[in-house]
PDB file of N, CA and C in Angstrom:
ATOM      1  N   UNK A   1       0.833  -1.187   0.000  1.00 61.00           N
ATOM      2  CA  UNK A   1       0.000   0.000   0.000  1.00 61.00           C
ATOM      3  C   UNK A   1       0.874   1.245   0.000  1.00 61.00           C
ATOM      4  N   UNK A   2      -0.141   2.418   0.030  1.00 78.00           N
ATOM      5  CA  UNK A   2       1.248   3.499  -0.379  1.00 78.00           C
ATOM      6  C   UNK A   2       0.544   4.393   0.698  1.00 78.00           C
ATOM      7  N   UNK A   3       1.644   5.746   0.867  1.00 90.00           N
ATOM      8  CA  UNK A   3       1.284   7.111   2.206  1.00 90.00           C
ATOM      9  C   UNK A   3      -0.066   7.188   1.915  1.00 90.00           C
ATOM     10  N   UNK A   4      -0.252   7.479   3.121  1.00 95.00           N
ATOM     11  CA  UNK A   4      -2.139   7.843   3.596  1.00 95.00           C
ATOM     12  C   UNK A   4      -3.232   6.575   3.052  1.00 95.00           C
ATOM     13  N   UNK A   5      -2.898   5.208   2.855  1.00 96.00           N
ATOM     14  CA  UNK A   5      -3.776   4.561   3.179  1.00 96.00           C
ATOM     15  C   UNK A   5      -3.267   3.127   4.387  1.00 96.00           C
ATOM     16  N   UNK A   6      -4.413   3.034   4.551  1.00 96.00           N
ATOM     17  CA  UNK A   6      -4.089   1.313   5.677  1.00 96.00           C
ATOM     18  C   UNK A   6      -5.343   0.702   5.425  1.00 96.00           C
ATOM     19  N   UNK A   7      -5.028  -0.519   5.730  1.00 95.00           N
ATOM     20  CA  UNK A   7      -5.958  -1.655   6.169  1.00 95.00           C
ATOM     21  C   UNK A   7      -5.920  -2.419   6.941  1.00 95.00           C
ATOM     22  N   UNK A   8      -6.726  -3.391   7.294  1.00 97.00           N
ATOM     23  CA  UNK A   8      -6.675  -3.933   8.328  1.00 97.00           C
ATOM     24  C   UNK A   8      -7.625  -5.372   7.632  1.00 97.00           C
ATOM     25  N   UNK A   9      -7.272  -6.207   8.034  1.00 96.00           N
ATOM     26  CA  UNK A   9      -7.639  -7.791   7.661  1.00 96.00           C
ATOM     27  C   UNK A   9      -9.147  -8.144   8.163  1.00 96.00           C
ATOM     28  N   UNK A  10      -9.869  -8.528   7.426  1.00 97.00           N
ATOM     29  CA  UNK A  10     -11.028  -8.980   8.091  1.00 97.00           C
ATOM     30  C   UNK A  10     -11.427 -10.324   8.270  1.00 97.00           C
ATOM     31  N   UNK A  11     -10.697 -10.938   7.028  1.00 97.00           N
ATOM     32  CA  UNK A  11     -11.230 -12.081   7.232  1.00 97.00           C
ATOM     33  C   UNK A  11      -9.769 -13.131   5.250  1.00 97.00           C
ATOM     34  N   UNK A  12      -9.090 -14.009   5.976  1.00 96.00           N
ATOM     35  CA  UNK A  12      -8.621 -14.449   5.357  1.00 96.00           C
ATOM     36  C   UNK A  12      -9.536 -16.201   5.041  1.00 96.00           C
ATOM     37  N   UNK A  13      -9.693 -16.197   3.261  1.00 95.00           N
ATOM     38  CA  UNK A  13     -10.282 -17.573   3.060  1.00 95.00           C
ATOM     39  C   UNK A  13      -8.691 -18.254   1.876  1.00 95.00           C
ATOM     40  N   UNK A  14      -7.935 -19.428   3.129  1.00 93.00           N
ATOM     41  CA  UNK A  14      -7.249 -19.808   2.426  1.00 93.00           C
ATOM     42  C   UNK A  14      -7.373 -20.731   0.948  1.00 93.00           C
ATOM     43  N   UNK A  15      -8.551 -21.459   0.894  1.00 92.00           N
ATOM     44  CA  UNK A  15      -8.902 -22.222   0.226  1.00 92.00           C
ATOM     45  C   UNK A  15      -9.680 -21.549  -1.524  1.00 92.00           C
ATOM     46  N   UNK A  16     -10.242 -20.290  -1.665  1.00 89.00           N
ATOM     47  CA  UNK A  16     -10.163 -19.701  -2.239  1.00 89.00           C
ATOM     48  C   UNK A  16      -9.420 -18.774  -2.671  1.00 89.00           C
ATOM     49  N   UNK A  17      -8.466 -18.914  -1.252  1.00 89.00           N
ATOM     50  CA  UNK A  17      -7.515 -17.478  -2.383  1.00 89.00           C
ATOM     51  C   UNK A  17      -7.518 -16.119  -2.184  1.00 89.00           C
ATOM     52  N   UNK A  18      -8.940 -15.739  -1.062  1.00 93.00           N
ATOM     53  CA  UNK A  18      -9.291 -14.355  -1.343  1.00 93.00           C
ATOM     54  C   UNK A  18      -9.072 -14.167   0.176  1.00 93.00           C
ATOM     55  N   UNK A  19      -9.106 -12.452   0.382  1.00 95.00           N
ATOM     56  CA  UNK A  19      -9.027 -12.225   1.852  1.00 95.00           C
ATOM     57  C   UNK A  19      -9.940 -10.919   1.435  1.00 95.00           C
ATOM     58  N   UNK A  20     -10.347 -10.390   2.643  1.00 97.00           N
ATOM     59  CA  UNK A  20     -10.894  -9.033   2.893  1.00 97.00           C
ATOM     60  C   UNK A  20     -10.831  -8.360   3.731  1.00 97.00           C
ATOM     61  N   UNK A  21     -10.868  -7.166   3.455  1.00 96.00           N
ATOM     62  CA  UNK A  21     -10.018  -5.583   3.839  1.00 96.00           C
ATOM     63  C   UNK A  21     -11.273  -4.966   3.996  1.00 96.00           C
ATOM     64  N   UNK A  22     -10.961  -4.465   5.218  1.00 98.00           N
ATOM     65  CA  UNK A  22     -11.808  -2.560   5.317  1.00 98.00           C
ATOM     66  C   UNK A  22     -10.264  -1.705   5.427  1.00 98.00           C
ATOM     67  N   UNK A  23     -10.307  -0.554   4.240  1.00 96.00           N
ATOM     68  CA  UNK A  23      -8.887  -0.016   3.766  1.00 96.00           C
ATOM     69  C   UNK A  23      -9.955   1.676   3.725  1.00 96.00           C
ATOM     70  N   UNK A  24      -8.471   2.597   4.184  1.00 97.00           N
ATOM     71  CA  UNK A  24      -8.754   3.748   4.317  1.00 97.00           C
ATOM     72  C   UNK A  24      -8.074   4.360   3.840  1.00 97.00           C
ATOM     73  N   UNK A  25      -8.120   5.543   2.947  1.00 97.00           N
ATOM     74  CA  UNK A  25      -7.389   6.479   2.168  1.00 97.00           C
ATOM     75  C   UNK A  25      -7.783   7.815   2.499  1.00 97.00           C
ATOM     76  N   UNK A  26      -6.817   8.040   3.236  1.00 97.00           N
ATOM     77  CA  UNK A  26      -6.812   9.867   3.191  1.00 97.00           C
ATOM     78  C   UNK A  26      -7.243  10.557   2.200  1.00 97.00           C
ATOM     79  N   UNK A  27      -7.443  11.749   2.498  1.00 97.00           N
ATOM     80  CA  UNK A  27      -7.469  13.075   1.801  1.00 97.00           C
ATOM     81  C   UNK A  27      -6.035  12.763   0.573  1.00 97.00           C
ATOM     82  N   UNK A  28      -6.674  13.230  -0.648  1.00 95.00           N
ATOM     83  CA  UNK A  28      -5.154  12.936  -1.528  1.00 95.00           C
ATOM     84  C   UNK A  28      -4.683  11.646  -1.569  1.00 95.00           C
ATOM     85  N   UNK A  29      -4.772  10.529  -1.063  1.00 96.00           N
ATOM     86  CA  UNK A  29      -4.160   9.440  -1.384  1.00 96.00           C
ATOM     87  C   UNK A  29      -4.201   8.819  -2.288  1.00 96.00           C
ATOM     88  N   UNK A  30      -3.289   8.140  -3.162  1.00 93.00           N
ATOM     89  CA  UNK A  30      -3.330   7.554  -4.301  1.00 93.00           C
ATOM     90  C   UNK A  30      -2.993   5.761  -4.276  1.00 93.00           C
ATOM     91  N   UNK A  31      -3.892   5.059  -4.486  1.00 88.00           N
ATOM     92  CA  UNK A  31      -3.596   4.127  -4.965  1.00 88.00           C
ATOM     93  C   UNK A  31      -2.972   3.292  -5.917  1.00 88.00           C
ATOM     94  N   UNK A  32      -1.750   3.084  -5.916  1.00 86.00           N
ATOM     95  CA  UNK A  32      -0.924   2.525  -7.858  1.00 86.00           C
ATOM     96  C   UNK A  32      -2.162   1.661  -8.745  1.00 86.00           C
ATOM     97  N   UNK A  33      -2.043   1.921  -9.765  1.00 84.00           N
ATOM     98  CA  UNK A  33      -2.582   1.224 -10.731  1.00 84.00           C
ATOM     99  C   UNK A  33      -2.149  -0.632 -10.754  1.00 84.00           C
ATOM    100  N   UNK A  34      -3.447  -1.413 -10.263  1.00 81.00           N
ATOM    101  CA  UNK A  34      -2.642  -2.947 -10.529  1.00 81.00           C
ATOM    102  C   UNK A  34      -3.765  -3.818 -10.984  1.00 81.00           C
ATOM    103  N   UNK A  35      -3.466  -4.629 -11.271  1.00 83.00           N
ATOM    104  CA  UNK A  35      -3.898  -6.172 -11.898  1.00 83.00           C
ATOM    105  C   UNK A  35      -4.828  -7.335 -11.548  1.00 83.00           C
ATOM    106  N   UNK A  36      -6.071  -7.565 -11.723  1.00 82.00           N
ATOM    107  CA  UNK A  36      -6.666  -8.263 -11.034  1.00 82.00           C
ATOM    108  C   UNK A  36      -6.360 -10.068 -11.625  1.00 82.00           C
ATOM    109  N   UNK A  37      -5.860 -10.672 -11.008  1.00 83.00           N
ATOM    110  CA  UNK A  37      -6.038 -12.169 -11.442  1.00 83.00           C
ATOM    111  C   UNK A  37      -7.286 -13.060 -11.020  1.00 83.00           C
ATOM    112  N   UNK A  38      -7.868 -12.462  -9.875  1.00 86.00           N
ATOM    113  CA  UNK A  38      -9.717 -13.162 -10.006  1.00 86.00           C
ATOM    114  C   UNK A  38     -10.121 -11.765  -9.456  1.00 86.00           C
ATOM    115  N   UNK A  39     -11.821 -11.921  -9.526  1.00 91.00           N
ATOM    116  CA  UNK A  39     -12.933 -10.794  -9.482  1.00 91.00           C
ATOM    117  C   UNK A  39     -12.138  -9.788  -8.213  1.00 91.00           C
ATOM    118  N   UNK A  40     -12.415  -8.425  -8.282  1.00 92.00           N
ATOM    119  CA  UNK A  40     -12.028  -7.945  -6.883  1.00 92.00           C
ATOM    120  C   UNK A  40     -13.430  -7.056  -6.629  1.00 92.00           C
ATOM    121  N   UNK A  41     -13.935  -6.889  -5.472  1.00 95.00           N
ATOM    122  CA  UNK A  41     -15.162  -6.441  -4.824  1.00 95.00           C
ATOM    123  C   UNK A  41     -15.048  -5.478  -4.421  1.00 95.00           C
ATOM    124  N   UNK A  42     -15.764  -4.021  -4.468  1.00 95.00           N
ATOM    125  CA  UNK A  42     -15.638  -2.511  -3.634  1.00 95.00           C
ATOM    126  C   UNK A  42     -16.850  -2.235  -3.691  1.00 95.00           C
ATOM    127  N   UNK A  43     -16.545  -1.985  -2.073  1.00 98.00           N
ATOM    128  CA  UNK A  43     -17.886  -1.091  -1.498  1.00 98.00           C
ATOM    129  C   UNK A  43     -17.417  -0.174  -1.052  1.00 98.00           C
ATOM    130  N   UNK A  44     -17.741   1.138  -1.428  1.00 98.00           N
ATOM    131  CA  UNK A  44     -17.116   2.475  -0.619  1.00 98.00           C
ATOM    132  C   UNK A  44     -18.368   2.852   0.473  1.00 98.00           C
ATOM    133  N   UNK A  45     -17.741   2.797   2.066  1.00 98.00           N
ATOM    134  CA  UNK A  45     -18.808   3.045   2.622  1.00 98.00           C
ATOM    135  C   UNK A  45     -19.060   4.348   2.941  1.00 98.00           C
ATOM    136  N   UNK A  46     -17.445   4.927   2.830  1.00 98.00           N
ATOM    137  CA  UNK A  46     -17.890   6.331   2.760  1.00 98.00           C
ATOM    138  C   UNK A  46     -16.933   6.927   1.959  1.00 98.00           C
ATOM    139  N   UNK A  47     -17.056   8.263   1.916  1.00 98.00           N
ATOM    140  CA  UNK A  47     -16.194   9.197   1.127  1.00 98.00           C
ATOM    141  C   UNK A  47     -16.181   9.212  -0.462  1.00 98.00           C
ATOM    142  N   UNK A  48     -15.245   9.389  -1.074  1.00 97.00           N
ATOM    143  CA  UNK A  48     -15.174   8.863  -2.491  1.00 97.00           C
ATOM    144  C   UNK A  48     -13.418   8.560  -2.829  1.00 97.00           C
ATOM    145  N   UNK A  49     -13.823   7.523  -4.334  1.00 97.00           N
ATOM    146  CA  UNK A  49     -12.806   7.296  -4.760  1.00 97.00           C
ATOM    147  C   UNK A  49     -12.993   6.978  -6.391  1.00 97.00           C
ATOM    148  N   UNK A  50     -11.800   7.363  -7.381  1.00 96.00           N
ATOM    149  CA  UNK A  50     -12.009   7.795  -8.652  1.00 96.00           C
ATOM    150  C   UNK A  50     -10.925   7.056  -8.570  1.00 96.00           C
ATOM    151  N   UNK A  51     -11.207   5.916 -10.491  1.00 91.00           N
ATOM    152  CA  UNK A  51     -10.392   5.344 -11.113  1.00 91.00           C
ATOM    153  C   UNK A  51     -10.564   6.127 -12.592  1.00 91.00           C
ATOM    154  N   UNK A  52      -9.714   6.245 -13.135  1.00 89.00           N
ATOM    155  CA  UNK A  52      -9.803   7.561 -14.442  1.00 89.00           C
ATOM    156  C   UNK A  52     -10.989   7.848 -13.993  1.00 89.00           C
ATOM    157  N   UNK A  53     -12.366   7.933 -15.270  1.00 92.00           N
ATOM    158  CA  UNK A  53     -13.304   8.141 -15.356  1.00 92.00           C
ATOM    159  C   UNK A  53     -14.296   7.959 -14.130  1.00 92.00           C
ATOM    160  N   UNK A  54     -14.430   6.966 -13.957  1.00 93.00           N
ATOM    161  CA  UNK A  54     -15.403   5.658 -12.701  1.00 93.00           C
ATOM    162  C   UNK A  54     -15.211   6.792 -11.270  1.00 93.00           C
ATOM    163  N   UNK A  55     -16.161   7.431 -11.019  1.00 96.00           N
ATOM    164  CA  UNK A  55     -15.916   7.408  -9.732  1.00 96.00           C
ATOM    165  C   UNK A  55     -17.112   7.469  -8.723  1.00 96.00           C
ATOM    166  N   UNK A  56     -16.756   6.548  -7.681  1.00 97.00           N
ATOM    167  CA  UNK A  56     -17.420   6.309  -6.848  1.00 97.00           C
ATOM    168  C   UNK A  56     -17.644   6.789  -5.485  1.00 97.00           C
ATOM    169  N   UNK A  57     -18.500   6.623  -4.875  1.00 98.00           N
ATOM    170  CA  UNK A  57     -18.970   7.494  -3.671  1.00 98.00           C
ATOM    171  C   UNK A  57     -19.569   6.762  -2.915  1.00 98.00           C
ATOM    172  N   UNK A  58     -19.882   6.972  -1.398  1.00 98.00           N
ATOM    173  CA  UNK A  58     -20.583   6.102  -0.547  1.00 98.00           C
ATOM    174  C   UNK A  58     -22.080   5.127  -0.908  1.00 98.00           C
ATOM    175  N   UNK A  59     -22.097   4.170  -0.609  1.00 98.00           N
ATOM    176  CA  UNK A  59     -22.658   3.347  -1.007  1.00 98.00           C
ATOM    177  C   UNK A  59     -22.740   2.614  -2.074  1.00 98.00           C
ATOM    178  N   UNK A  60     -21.215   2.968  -3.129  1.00 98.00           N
ATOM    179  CA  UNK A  60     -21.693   2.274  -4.500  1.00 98.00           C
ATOM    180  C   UNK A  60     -20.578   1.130  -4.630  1.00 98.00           C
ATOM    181  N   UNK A  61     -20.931   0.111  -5.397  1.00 98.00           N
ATOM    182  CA  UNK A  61     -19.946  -0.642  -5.546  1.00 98.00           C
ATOM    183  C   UNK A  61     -19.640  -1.003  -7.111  1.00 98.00           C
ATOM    184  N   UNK A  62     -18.367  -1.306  -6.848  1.00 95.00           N
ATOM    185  CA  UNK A  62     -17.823  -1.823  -8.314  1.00 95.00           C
ATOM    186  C   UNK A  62     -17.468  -3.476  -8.284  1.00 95.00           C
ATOM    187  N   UNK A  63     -17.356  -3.907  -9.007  1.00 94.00           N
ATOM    188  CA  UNK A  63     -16.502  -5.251  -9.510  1.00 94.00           C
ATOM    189  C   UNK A  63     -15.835  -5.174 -10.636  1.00 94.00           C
ATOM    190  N   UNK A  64     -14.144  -4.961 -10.233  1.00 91.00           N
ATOM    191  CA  UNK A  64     -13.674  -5.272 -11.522  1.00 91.00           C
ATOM    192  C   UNK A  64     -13.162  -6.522 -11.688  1.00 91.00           C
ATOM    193  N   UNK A  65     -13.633  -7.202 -12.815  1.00 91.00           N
ATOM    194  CA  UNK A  65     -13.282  -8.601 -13.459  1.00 91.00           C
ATOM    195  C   UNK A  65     -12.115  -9.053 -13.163  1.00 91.00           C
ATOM    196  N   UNK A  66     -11.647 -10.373 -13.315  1.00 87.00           N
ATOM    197  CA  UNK A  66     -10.197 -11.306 -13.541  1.00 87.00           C
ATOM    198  C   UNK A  66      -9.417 -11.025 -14.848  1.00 87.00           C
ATOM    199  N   UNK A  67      -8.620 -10.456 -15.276  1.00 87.00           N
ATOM    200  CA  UNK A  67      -7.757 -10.046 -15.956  1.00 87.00           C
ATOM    201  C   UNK A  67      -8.013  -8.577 -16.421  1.00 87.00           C
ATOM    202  N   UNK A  68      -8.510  -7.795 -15.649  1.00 87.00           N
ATOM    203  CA  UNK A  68      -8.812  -6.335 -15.907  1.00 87.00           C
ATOM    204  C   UNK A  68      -7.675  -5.497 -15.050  1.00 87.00           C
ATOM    205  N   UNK A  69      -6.709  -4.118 -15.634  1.00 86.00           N
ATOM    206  CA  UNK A  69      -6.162  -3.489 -14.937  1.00 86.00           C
ATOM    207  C   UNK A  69      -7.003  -2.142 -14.179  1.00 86.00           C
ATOM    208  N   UNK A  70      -6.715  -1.855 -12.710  1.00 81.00           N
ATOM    209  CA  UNK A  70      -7.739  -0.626 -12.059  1.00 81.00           C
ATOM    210  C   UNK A  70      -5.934   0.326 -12.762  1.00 81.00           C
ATOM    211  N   UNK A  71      -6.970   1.492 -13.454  1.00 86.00           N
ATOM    212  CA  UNK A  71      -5.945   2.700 -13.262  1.00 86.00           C
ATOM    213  C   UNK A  71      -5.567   2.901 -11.815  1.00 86.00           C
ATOM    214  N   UNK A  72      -4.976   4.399 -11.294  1.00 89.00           N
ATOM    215  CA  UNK A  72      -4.462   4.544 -10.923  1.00 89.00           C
ATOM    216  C   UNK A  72      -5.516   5.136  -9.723  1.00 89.00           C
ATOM    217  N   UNK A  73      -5.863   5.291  -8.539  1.00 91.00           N
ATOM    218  CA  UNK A  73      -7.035   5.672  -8.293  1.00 91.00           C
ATOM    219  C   UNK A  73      -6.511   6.667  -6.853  1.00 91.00           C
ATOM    220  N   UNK A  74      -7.781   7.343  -7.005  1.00 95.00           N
ATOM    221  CA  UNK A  74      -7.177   8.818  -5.786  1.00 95.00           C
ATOM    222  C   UNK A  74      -8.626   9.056  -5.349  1.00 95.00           C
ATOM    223  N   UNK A  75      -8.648   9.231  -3.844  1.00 96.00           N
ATOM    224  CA  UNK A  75      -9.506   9.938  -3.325  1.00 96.00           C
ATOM    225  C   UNK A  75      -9.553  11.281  -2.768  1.00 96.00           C
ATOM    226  N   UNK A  76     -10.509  12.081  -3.398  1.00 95.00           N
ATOM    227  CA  UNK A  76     -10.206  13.880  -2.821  1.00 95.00           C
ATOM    228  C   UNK A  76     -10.629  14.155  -1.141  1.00 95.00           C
ATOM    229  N   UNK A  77     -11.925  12.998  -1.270  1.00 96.00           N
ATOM    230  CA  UNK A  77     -12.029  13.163   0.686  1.00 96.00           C
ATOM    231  C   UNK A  77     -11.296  12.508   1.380  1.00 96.00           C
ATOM    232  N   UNK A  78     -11.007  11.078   1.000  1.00 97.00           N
ATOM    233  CA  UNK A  78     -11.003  10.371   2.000  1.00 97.00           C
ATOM    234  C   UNK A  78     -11.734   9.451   1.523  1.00 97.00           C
ATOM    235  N   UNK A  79     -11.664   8.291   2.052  1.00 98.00           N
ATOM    236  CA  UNK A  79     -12.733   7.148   1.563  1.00 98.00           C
ATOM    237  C   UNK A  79     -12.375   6.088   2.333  1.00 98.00           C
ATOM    238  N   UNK A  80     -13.349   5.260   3.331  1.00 98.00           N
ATOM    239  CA  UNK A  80     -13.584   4.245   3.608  1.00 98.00           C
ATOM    240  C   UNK A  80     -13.898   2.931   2.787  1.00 98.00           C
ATOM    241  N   UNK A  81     -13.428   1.839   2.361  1.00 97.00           N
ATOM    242  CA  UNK A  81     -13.789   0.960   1.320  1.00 97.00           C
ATOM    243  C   UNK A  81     -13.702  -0.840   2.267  1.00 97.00           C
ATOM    244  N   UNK A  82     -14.681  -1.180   1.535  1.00 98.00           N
ATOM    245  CA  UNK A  82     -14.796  -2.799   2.420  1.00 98.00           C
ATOM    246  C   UNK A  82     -14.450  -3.354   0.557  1.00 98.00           C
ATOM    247  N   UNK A  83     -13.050  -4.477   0.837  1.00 95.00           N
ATOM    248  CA  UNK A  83     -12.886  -4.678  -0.456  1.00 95.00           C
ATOM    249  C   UNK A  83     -12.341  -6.468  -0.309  1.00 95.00           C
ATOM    250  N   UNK A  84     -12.939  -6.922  -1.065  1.00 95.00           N
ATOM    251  CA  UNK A  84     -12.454  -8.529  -0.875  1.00 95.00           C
ATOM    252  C   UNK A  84     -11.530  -8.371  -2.636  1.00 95.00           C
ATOM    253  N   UNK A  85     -10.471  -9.677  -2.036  1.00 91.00           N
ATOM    254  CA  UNK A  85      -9.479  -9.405  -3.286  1.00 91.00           C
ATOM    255  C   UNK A  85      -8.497 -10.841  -3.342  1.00 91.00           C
ATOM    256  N   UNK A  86      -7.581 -11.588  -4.281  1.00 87.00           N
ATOM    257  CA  UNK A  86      -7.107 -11.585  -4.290  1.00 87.00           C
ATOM    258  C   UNK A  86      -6.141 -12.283  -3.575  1.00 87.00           C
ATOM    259  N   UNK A  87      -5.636 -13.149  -2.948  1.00 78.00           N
ATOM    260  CA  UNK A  87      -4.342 -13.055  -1.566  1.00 78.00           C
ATOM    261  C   UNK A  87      -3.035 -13.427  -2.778  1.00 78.00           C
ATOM    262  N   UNK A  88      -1.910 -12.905  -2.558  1.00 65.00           N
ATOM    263  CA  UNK A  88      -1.092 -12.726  -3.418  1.00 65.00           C
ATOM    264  C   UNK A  88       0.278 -13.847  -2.961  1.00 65.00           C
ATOM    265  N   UNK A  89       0.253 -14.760  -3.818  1.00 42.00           N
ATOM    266  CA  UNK A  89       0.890 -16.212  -3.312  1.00 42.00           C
ATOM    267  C   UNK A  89       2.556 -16.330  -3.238  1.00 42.00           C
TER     268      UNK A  89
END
C-alpha cells in the first residue's frame, strides 16, 4: 500500500484465495494502478474514490473482473472501502 492509506484484515479464506479488507485512504491518497487475477469487490462506505473516469462514492460498488487493470485511483475526501481481493501467493 502506499502514504495515507491502511488496512486492516477482516477475514482471510485460504482455500479460495481471497481475503478481505476494510482499507482507508486519506485526503489525496493515491492508490498505484494494478492487476486483477480473479474478481475484486468494492464497497465504498464512505467518502469517495475515482479510477480515471469511474468514480465512486458512498454506497456504491464496483466489480472489476479477472484479468482487468484498475488505473491509478485517488480519493479527494477520504474514503472508507470494504474490499475482498485476491491473496497474493
Amino acid at each position: 500500500y502506499a502514504d495515507g492509506i491502511t488496512y486492516r484484515v477482516l477475514n482471510v479464506d485460504d482455500q479460495l484465495q481471497r481475503q478481505t479488507l476494510l482499507i482507508r485512504m486519506q485526503p489525496g491518497a493515491i492508490y498505484r494502478s494494478h492487476p486483477h487475477d480473479i474478481d475484486e469487490e468494492c464497497l465504498v462506505i464512505e467518502g469517495d474514490l475515482q479510477f480515471g473516469d469511474l468514480v465512486l462514492r458512498a454506497g456504491d460498488f464496483h466489480l472489476a473482473h479477472a484479468g482487468t487493470v484498475h488505473q491509478t485511483g485517488v480519493s479527494t475526501a477520504g474514503c472508507l472501502l470494504h474490499v475482498v481481493v485476491g491473496m497474493e501467493l
